[in-house]
mmCIF file of N, CA and C in Angstrom:
data_model
loop_
_atom_site.group_PDB
_atom_site.id
_atom_site.type_symbol
_atom_site.label_atom_id
_atom_site.label_comp_id
_atom_site.label_asym_id
_atom_site.label_seq_id
_atom_site.Cartn_x
_atom_site.Cartn_y
_atom_site.Cartn_z
ATOM 1 N N MET A 1 -14.630 -11.423 -3.684
ATOM 2 C CA MET A 1 -13.666 -10.243 -4.294
ATOM 3 C C MET A 1 -12.404 -10.131 -3.510
ATOM 4 N N VAL A 2 -12.594 -10.077 -2.151
ATOM 5 C CA VAL A 2 -11.319 -9.796 -1.410
ATOM 6 C C VAL A 2 -10.544 -11.336 -1.243
ATOM 7 N N SER A 3 -11.438 -12.245 -1.208
ATOM 8 C CA SER A 3 -10.934 -13.596 -1.024
ATOM 9 C C SER A 3 -9.946 -14.087 -2.247
ATOM 10 N N ALA A 4 -10.482 -13.493 -3.460
ATOM 11 C CA ALA A 4 -9.713 -13.786 -4.617
ATOM 12 C C ALA A 4 -8.367 -13.060 -4.705
ATOM 13 N N PHE A 5 -8.363 -11.655 -4.075
ATOM 14 C CA PHE A 5 -7.006 -10.986 -3.898
ATOM 15 C C PHE A 5 -6.103 -11.706 -2.930
ATOM 16 N N ILE A 6 -6.575 -12.156 -1.936
ATOM 17 C CA ILE A 6 -5.766 -12.890 -0.916
ATOM 18 C C ILE A 6 -5.319 -14.100 -1.328
ATOM 19 N N GLU A 7 -6.219 -14.850 -2.122
ATOM 20 C CA GLU A 7 -5.785 -16.205 -2.473
ATOM 21 C C GLU A 7 -4.733 -16.109 -3.545
ATOM 22 N N ARG A 8 -4.724 -14.742 -4.410
ATOM 23 C CA ARG A 8 -3.827 -14.688 -5.503
ATOM 24 C C ARG A 8 -2.504 -14.486 -4.784
ATOM 25 N N TRP A 9 -2.279 -13.724 -3.898
ATOM 26 C CA TRP A 9 -0.994 -13.404 -3.343
ATOM 27 C C TRP A 9 -0.574 -14.068 -2.175
ATOM 28 N N ARG A 10 -1.352 -14.868 -1.378
ATOM 29 C CA ARG A 10 -1.086 -15.543 -0.254
ATOM 30 C C ARG A 10 -0.118 -14.923 0.693
ATOM 31 N N PRO A 11 -0.432 -13.990 1.470
ATOM 32 C CA PRO A 11 0.627 -13.274 2.018
ATOM 33 C C PRO A 11 1.034 -13.958 3.494
ATOM 34 N N GLU A 12 0.529 -14.977 3.850
ATOM 35 C CA GLU A 12 0.633 -15.639 5.272
ATOM 36 C C GLU A 12 2.038 -15.693 5.616
ATOM 37 N N THR A 13 2.974 -16.217 4.807
ATOM 38 C CA THR A 13 4.240 -16.333 4.974
ATOM 39 C C THR A 13 5.166 -15.096 4.791
ATOM 40 N N LYS A 14 4.594 -14.397 4.202
ATOM 41 C CA LYS A 14 5.477 -12.958 3.920
ATOM 42 C C LYS A 14 5.163 -11.792 4.757
ATOM 43 N N VAL A 15 3.849 -11.948 5.530
ATOM 44 C CA VAL A 15 3.678 -10.812 6.460
ATOM 45 C C VAL A 15 4.737 -10.708 7.666
ATOM 46 N N LYS A 16 5.257 -9.630 7.900
ATOM 47 C CA LYS A 16 6.030 -9.128 8.803
ATOM 48 C C LYS A 16 5.620 -7.883 9.539
ATOM 49 N N GLN A 17 5.025 -7.777 10.758
ATOM 50 C CA GLN A 17 4.448 -6.574 11.451
ATOM 51 C C GLN A 17 3.618 -5.789 10.521
ATOM 52 N N MET A 18 2.502 -6.588 9.976
ATOM 53 C CA MET A 18 1.474 -5.806 8.933
ATOM 54 C C MET A 18 1.972 -5.364 7.558
ATOM 55 N N THR A 19 3.121 -5.906 7.120
ATOM 56 C CA THR A 19 3.840 -5.466 6.052
ATOM 57 C C THR A 19 4.162 -6.722 5.295
ATOM 58 N N VAL A 20 4.395 -6.510 3.931
ATOM 59 C CA VAL A 20 5.153 -7.312 2.984
ATOM 60 C C VAL A 20 6.243 -6.586 2.056
ATOM 61 N N HIS A 21 7.180 -7.477 2.133
ATOM 62 C CA HIS A 21 8.284 -6.559 1.512
ATOM 63 C C HIS A 21 8.155 -6.129 -0.079
ATOM 64 N N PHE A 22 8.414 -4.927 -0.547
ATOM 65 C CA PHE A 22 7.913 -4.339 -1.715
ATOM 66 C C PHE A 22 8.558 -5.290 -2.813
ATOM 67 N N THR A 23 9.855 -5.593 -2.832
ATOM 68 C CA THR A 23 10.304 -6.464 -3.743
ATOM 69 C C THR A 23 9.426 -7.773 -4.230
ATOM 70 N N TRP A 24 8.861 -8.526 -3.088
ATOM 71 C CA TRP A 24 7.987 -9.672 -3.519
ATOM 72 C C TRP A 24 6.702 -9.049 -3.839
ATOM 73 N N PHE A 25 6.071 -8.138 -3.472
ATOM 74 C CA PHE A 25 4.952 -7.554 -3.713
ATOM 75 C C PHE A 25 5.133 -7.179 -5.219
ATOM 76 N N HIS A 26 5.949 -6.539 -5.541
ATOM 77 C CA HIS A 26 6.293 -5.962 -7.098
ATOM 78 C C HIS A 26 6.433 -7.323 -8.053
ATOM 79 N N GLU A 27 7.181 -8.277 -7.632
ATOM 80 C CA GLU A 27 7.463 -9.270 -8.436
ATOM 81 C C GLU A 27 6.167 -9.981 -8.684
ATOM 82 N N ARG A 28 5.346 -9.959 -7.686
ATOM 83 C CA ARG A 28 4.056 -10.768 -7.812
ATOM 84 C C ARG A 28 2.995 -10.095 -8.748
ATOM 85 N N PHE A 29 2.954 -8.757 -8.740
ATOM 86 C CA PHE A 29 2.114 -7.851 -9.371
ATOM 87 C C PHE A 29 2.544 -6.968 -10.502
ATOM 88 N N SER A 30 3.815 -6.896 -10.965
ATOM 89 C CA SER A 30 4.201 -6.009 -11.777
ATOM 90 C C SER A 30 3.831 -6.177 -13.265
ATOM 91 N N VAL A 31 3.567 -7.332 -13.651
ATOM 92 C CA VAL A 31 3.087 -7.627 -14.969
ATOM 93 C C VAL A 31 1.748 -8.398 -15.076
ATOM 94 N N LEU A 32 1.153 -7.789 -15.629
ATOM 95 C CA LEU A 32 -0.458 -8.313 -15.773
ATOM 96 C C LEU A 32 -0.497 -9.303 -16.683
ATOM 97 N N PRO A 33 -0.784 -10.563 -16.518
ATOM 98 C CA PRO A 33 -0.976 -11.583 -17.337
ATOM 99 C C PRO A 33 -1.774 -11.270 -18.707
ATOM 100 N N PRO A 34 -1.424 -11.606 -19.828
ATOM 101 C CA PRO A 34 -1.966 -11.330 -21.176
ATOM 102 C C PRO A 34 -3.474 -11.805 -21.249
ATOM 103 N N ASP A 35 -3.676 -12.913 -20.618
ATOM 104 C CA ASP A 35 -5.118 -13.671 -20.470
ATOM 105 C C ASP A 35 -5.887 -13.051 -19.295
ATOM 106 N N ALA A 36 -5.564 -11.981 -18.888
ATOM 107 C CA ALA A 36 -6.242 -11.496 -17.718
ATOM 108 C C ALA A 36 -7.750 -11.352 -17.775
ATOM 109 N N ASN A 37 -8.557 -11.657 -16.889
ATOM 110 C CA ASN A 37 -9.873 -11.542 -16.953
ATOM 111 C C ASN A 37 -10.149 -10.210 -16.209
ATOM 112 N N GLU A 38 -11.409 -9.889 -16.139
ATOM 113 C CA GLU A 38 -11.642 -8.409 -15.440
ATOM 114 C C GLU A 38 -11.466 -8.459 -14.106
ATOM 115 N N GLU A 39 -11.636 -9.720 -13.294
ATOM 116 C CA GLU A 39 -11.241 -9.839 -11.875
ATOM 117 C C GLU A 39 -9.881 -9.772 -11.697
ATOM 118 N N THR A 40 -9.041 -10.465 -12.513
ATOM 119 C CA THR A 40 -7.436 -10.281 -12.451
ATOM 120 C C THR A 40 -7.121 -8.885 -12.603
ATOM 121 N N VAL A 41 -7.686 -8.142 -13.440
ATOM 122 C CA VAL A 41 -7.293 -6.803 -13.716
ATOM 123 C C VAL A 41 -7.588 -6.028 -12.468
ATOM 124 N N ARG A 42 -8.716 -6.194 -11.730
ATOM 125 C CA ARG A 42 -9.052 -5.511 -10.472
ATOM 126 C C ARG A 42 -8.076 -5.936 -9.508
ATOM 127 N N ILE A 43 -7.571 -7.283 -9.362
ATOM 128 C CA ILE A 43 -6.846 -7.609 -8.313
ATOM 129 C C ILE A 43 -5.309 -6.833 -8.402
ATOM 130 N N TYR A 44 -4.930 -6.719 -9.538
ATOM 131 C CA TYR A 44 -3.754 -6.348 -9.962
ATOM 132 C C TYR A 44 -3.947 -4.574 -9.718
ATOM 133 N N ALA A 45 -5.049 -4.030 -10.063
ATOM 134 C CA ALA A 45 -5.131 -2.677 -9.823
ATOM 135 C C ALA A 45 -5.215 -2.388 -8.335
ATOM 136 N N ARG A 46 -5.851 -3.306 -7.470
ATOM 137 C CA ARG A 46 -5.671 -3.022 -6.120
ATOM 138 C C ARG A 46 -4.072 -3.193 -5.603
ATOM 139 N N ALA A 47 -3.342 -4.083 -5.912
ATOM 140 C CA ALA A 47 -2.136 -4.350 -5.695
ATOM 141 C C ALA A 47 -1.491 -3.018 -6.043
ATOM 142 N N TYR A 48 -1.449 -2.378 -7.050
ATOM 143 C CA TYR A 48 -1.025 -1.189 -7.621
ATOM 144 C C TYR A 48 -1.282 0.117 -6.735
ATOM 145 N N ILE A 49 -2.465 -0.065 -6.336
ATOM 146 C CA ILE A 49 -2.986 1.114 -5.434
ATOM 147 C C ILE A 49 -2.282 0.903 -4.028
ATOM 148 N N MET A 50 -2.268 -0.260 -3.577
ATOM 149 C CA MET A 50 -1.796 -0.605 -2.239
ATOM 150 C C MET A 50 -0.250 -0.011 -2.251
ATOM 151 N N MET A 51 0.470 -0.480 -3.507
ATOM 152 C CA MET A 51 1.791 0.017 -3.451
ATOM 153 C C MET A 51 2.146 1.363 -3.416
ATOM 154 N N LEU A 52 1.157 2.339 -4.099
ATOM 155 C CA LEU A 52 1.239 3.615 -4.081
ATOM 156 C C LEU A 52 1.017 4.162 -2.694
ATOM 157 N N LEU A 53 -0.035 3.631 -2.089
ATOM 158 C CA LEU A 53 -0.380 4.152 -0.846
ATOM 159 C C LEU A 53 0.703 4.015 0.187
ATOM 160 N N SER A 54 1.399 2.877 0.182
ATOM 161 C CA SER A 54 2.569 2.527 1.086
ATOM 162 C C SER A 54 3.925 3.494 0.708
ATOM 163 N N THR A 55 4.191 3.560 -0.460
ATOM 164 C CA THR A 55 5.301 4.088 -0.995
ATOM 165 C C THR A 55 5.222 5.568 -1.129
ATOM 166 N N GLN A 56 4.152 5.962 -1.669
ATOM 167 C CA GLN A 56 4.239 7.564 -2.081
ATOM 168 C C GLN A 56 3.548 8.339 -1.325
ATOM 169 N N LEU A 57 2.097 7.915 -0.758
ATOM 170 C CA LEU A 57 1.277 8.809 0.203
ATOM 171 C C LEU A 57 1.729 8.730 1.493
ATOM 172 N N PHE A 58 1.900 7.350 1.837
ATOM 173 C CA PHE A 58 1.904 7.321 3.271
ATOM 174 C C PHE A 58 3.274 6.285 3.797
ATOM 175 N N GLY A 59 4.302 6.669 3.147
ATOM 176 C CA GLY A 59 5.524 6.024 3.259
ATOM 177 C C GLY A 59 6.163 6.206 4.695
ATOM 178 N N ASP A 60 6.839 5.154 4.910
ATOM 179 C CA ASP A 60 7.604 5.060 6.105
ATOM 180 C C ASP A 60 9.035 5.008 5.896
ATOM 181 N N LYS A 61 9.879 5.092 6.868
ATOM 182 C CA LYS A 61 11.465 5.193 6.863
ATOM 183 C C LYS A 61 11.937 4.057 6.193
ATOM 184 N N SER A 62 11.314 2.999 6.429
ATOM 185 C CA SER A 62 11.904 1.756 5.523
ATOM 186 C C SER A 62 11.905 1.861 3.967
ATOM 187 N N ALA A 63 10.839 2.411 3.473
ATOM 188 C CA ALA A 63 10.668 2.573 2.081
ATOM 189 C C ALA A 63 10.828 1.246 1.176
ATOM 190 N N ASN A 64 10.656 0.152 1.931
ATOM 191 C CA ASN A 64 10.734 -1.099 1.182
ATOM 192 C C ASN A 64 9.658 -2.064 1.613
ATOM 193 N N ARG A 65 8.660 -1.637 2.158
ATOM 194 C CA ARG A 65 7.467 -2.513 2.707
ATOM 195 C C ARG A 65 6.193 -1.851 2.308
ATOM 196 N N VAL A 66 5.224 -2.909 2.018
ATOM 197 C CA VAL A 66 3.979 -2.545 1.618
ATOM 198 C C VAL A 66 3.073 -2.879 2.771
ATOM 199 N N HIS A 67 2.377 -1.814 3.307
ATOM 200 C CA HIS A 67 1.436 -1.990 4.508
ATOM 201 C C HIS A 67 0.192 -2.865 3.871
ATOM 202 N N ILE A 68 -0.147 -3.956 4.694
ATOM 203 C CA ILE A 68 -1.351 -4.605 4.414
ATOM 204 C C ILE A 68 -2.673 -3.777 5.014
ATOM 205 N N GLN A 69 -2.279 -2.881 6.052
ATOM 206 C CA GLN A 69 -3.354 -2.097 6.537
ATOM 207 C C GLN A 69 -4.251 -1.445 5.509
ATOM 208 N N TRP A 70 -3.780 -1.058 4.121
ATOM 209 C CA TRP A 70 -4.502 -0.505 3.159
ATOM 210 C C TRP A 70 -5.551 -1.586 2.389
ATOM 211 N N LEU A 71 -5.440 -2.843 2.842
ATOM 212 C CA LEU A 71 -6.432 -3.705 2.188
ATOM 213 C C LEU A 71 -7.858 -3.428 2.352
ATOM 214 N N PRO A 72 -8.273 -3.094 3.492
ATOM 215 C CA PRO A 72 -9.763 -2.780 3.662
ATOM 216 C C PRO A 72 -10.062 -1.540 2.653
ATOM 217 N N PHE A 73 -9.288 -0.667 2.321
ATOM 218 C CA PHE A 73 -9.421 0.575 1.535
ATOM 219 C C PHE A 73 -9.437 0.258 0.070
ATOM 220 N N VAL A 74 -9.046 -0.754 -0.330
ATOM 221 C CA VAL A 74 -8.988 -1.174 -1.888
ATOM 222 C C VAL A 74 -9.876 -2.105 -2.038
ATOM 223 N N VAL A 75 -10.488 -2.801 -1.052
ATOM 224 C CA VAL A 75 -11.558 -3.777 -1.278
ATOM 225 C C VAL A 75 -12.460 -3.511 -2.370
ATOM 226 N N ASN A 76 -13.191 -2.439 -2.275
ATOM 227 C CA ASN A 76 -14.236 -1.940 -3.288
ATOM 228 C C ASN A 76 -13.514 -0.761 -4.150
ATOM 229 N N LEU A 77 -13.102 -0.852 -5.307
ATOM 230 C CA LEU A 77 -12.471 0.234 -5.965
ATOM 231 C C LEU A 77 -13.369 1.261 -6.219
ATOM 232 N N ASP A 78 -14.745 1.027 -6.364
ATOM 233 C CA ASP A 78 -15.796 2.121 -6.591
ATOM 234 C C ASP A 78 -15.817 2.925 -5.253
ATOM 235 N N ASP A 79 -15.571 2.651 -4.094
ATOM 236 C CA ASP A 79 -15.511 3.365 -2.941
ATOM 237 C C ASP A 79 -14.463 4.149 -2.550
ATOM 238 N N MET A 80 -13.478 4.030 -3.477
ATOM 239 C CA MET A 80 -12.234 4.669 -3.237
ATOM 240 C C MET A 80 -12.232 6.203 -3.484
ATOM 241 N N GLU A 81 -13.165 6.627 -4.180
ATOM 242 C CA GLU A 81 -13.349 8.027 -4.525
ATOM 243 C C GLU A 81 -13.966 8.747 -3.285
ATOM 244 N N ARG A 82 -14.676 7.899 -2.332
ATOM 245 C CA ARG A 82 -15.302 8.637 -1.184
ATOM 246 C C ARG A 82 -14.325 9.152 0.016
ATOM 247 N N TYR A 83 -13.168 8.549 -0.100
ATOM 248 C CA TYR A 83 -12.351 8.838 0.898
ATOM 249 C C TYR A 83 -11.391 10.143 0.627
ATOM 250 N N SER A 84 -11.331 10.824 1.692
ATOM 251 C CA SER A 84 -10.466 12.164 1.563
ATOM 252 C C SER A 84 -8.902 11.847 1.684
ATOM 253 N N TRP A 85 -8.359 11.448 0.592
ATOM 254 C CA TRP A 85 -7.017 10.809 0.331
ATOM 255 C C TRP A 85 -6.068 12.051 0.524
ATOM 256 N N GLY A 86 -6.256 13.486 0.044
ATOM 257 C CA GLY A 86 -5.572 14.625 0.289
ATOM 258 C C GLY A 86 -5.390 14.879 1.779
ATOM 259 N N SER A 87 -6.509 14.846 2.311
ATOM 260 C CA SER A 87 -6.384 15.262 3.651
ATOM 261 C C SER A 87 -5.792 14.322 4.593
ATOM 262 N N ALA A 88 -5.965 12.983 4.203
ATOM 263 C CA ALA A 88 -5.083 11.886 5.070
ATOM 264 C C ALA A 88 -3.704 12.020 4.638
ATOM 265 N N ALA A 89 -3.284 12.275 3.348
ATOM 266 C CA ALA A 89 -1.715 12.392 3.045
ATOM 267 C C ALA A 89 -1.223 13.804 3.803
ATOM 268 N N LEU A 90 -2.190 14.764 3.817
ATOM 269 C CA LEU A 90 -1.301 15.914 4.515
ATOM 270 C C LEU A 90 -1.435 15.810 6.087
ATOM 271 N N ALA A 91 -2.248 14.884 6.607
ATOM 272 C CA ALA A 91 -2.209 14.549 8.008
ATOM 273 C C ALA A 91 -1.164 13.739 8.347
ATOM 274 N N TRP A 92 -0.647 12.879 7.445
ATOM 275 C CA TRP A 92 0.493 11.849 7.488
ATOM 276 C C TRP A 92 1.741 12.940 7.487
ATOM 277 N N LEU A 93 1.708 13.760 6.530
ATOM 278 C CA LEU A 93 2.791 14.565 6.382
ATOM 279 C C LEU A 93 3.068 15.343 7.640
ATOM 280 N N TYR A 94 2.071 15.859 8.257
ATOM 281 C CA TYR A 94 2.177 16.816 9.235
ATOM 282 C C TYR A 94 2.627 15.999 10.661
ATOM 283 N N ARG A 95 2.240 14.599 10.582
ATOM 284 C CA ARG A 95 2.606 13.852 11.700
ATOM 285 C C ARG A 95 4.262 13.400 11.683
ATOM 286 N N CYS A 96 4.464 13.200 10.518
ATOM 287 C CA CYS A 96 5.932 12.783 10.129
ATOM 288 C C CYS A 96 6.875 13.922 10.543
ATOM 289 N N MET A 97 6.203 15.258 10.234
ATOM 290 C CA MET A 97 7.113 16.319 10.439
ATOM 291 C C MET A 97 7.285 16.659 11.990
ATOM 292 N N CYS A 98 6.394 16.225 12.654
ATOM 293 C CA CYS A 98 6.205 16.435 14.192
ATOM 294 C C CYS A 98 7.156 15.514 14.725
ATOM 295 N N ARG A 99 7.253 14.299 14.257
ATOM 296 C CA ARG A 99 8.073 13.261 14.680
ATOM 297 C C ARG A 99 9.720 13.535 14.681
ATOM 298 N N VAL A 100 9.999 14.170 13.338
ATOM 299 C CA VAL A 100 11.327 14.652 12.980
ATOM 300 C C VAL A 100 11.735 15.751 14.244
ATOM 301 N N ALA A 101 10.726 16.399 14.847
ATOM 302 C CA ALA A 101 11.220 17.358 15.553
ATOM 303 C C ALA A 101 11.980 16.781 16.961
ATOM 304 N N ASN A 102 11.527 15.616 17.150
ATOM 305 C CA ASN A 102 12.222 14.907 18.406
ATOM 306 C C ASN A 102 13.867 14.709 18.055
ATOM 307 N N ARG A 103 14.547 14.965 18.982
ATOM 308 C CA ARG A 103 16.123 15.251 18.856
ATOM 309 C C ARG A 103 16.627 13.725 18.327
ATOM 310 N N ASN A 104 16.030 12.630 18.695
ATOM 311 C CA ASN A 104 16.499 11.309 18.464
ATOM 312 C C ASN A 104 16.133 10.761 17.003
ATOM 313 N N VAL A 105 15.322 11.391 16.487
ATOM 314 C CA VAL A 105 14.934 11.141 14.860
ATOM 315 C C VAL A 105 15.794 11.809 14.009
ATOM 316 N N THR A 106 16.329 10.953 12.996
ATOM 317 C CA THR A 106 17.299 11.444 12.056
ATOM 318 C C THR A 106 16.783 11.598 10.749
ATOM 319 N N ASN A 107 15.702 10.826 10.395
ATOM 320 C CA ASN A 107 15.162 10.771 9.054
ATOM 321 C C ASN A 107 13.806 11.214 8.878
ATOM 322 N N LEU A 108 13.384 11.918 7.819
ATOM 323 C CA LEU A 108 12.190 12.436 7.856
ATOM 324 C C LEU A 108 11.394 11.408 6.699
ATOM 325 N N ALA A 109 10.176 11.160 7.102
ATOM 326 C CA ALA A 109 9.488 9.929 6.161
ATOM 327 C C ALA A 109 8.190 10.699 5.978
ATOM 328 N N GLY A 110 7.396 10.241 4.959
ATOM 329 C CA GLY A 110 6.160 10.709 4.718
ATOM 330 C C GLY A 110 6.290 11.066 3.072
ATOM 331 N N PRO A 111 4.985 11.919 2.732
ATOM 332 C CA PRO A 111 4.722 12.297 1.320
ATOM 333 C C PRO A 111 5.671 13.504 1.255
ATOM 334 N N LEU A 112 6.918 13.470 1.079
ATOM 335 C CA LEU A 112 7.882 14.662 0.983
ATOM 336 C C LEU A 112 7.672 15.447 -0.273
ATOM 337 N N GLN A 113 7.049 14.671 -1.171
ATOM 338 C CA GLN A 113 6.738 15.358 -2.572
ATOM 339 C C GLN A 113 5.793 16.400 -2.533
ATOM 340 N N LEU A 114 4.972 16.457 -1.260
ATOM 341 C CA LEU A 114 4.004 17.478 -1.040
ATOM 342 C C LEU A 114 4.581 18.667 -0.579
ATOM 343 N N LEU A 115 5.794 18.496 -0.132
ATOM 344 C CA LEU A 115 6.493 19.852 0.479
ATOM 345 C C LEU A 115 7.063 20.653 -0.650
#
C-alpha cells in the first residue's frame, strides 16, 4: 500500500529537509486519471490529505512545501479518524503563537484560520 504510494511519486530526488515543493506535488497529484482504479484513488486521496495537513493545518512560514513527515499518518486511511486532529492543530497554533513572541520573529505561521 505505502510502497505503491512512494513508487507513484518517487520523491527521492525532490526531497529537501523532509519536504517536497508544493508545486511539484500539486502537478503530480492534482488531476486523477480517468481510468484510475481503487488503489490509485487512495494514493491521490493520501496526497491530497498530505497537502491539506502541510498547508492548512500545520503550515509553516514557507507555505510552499509539503512535509513528508505526514506520510505515516496517511498510510492507512481508515486509521485517520482515530487521531485527534483538532487538538494537534490547536497545539501547533499555540506553538506558532509562542514563537512569534520572540522579538526576532516577524511572521506568524500555523493554522491562522482558527483564530
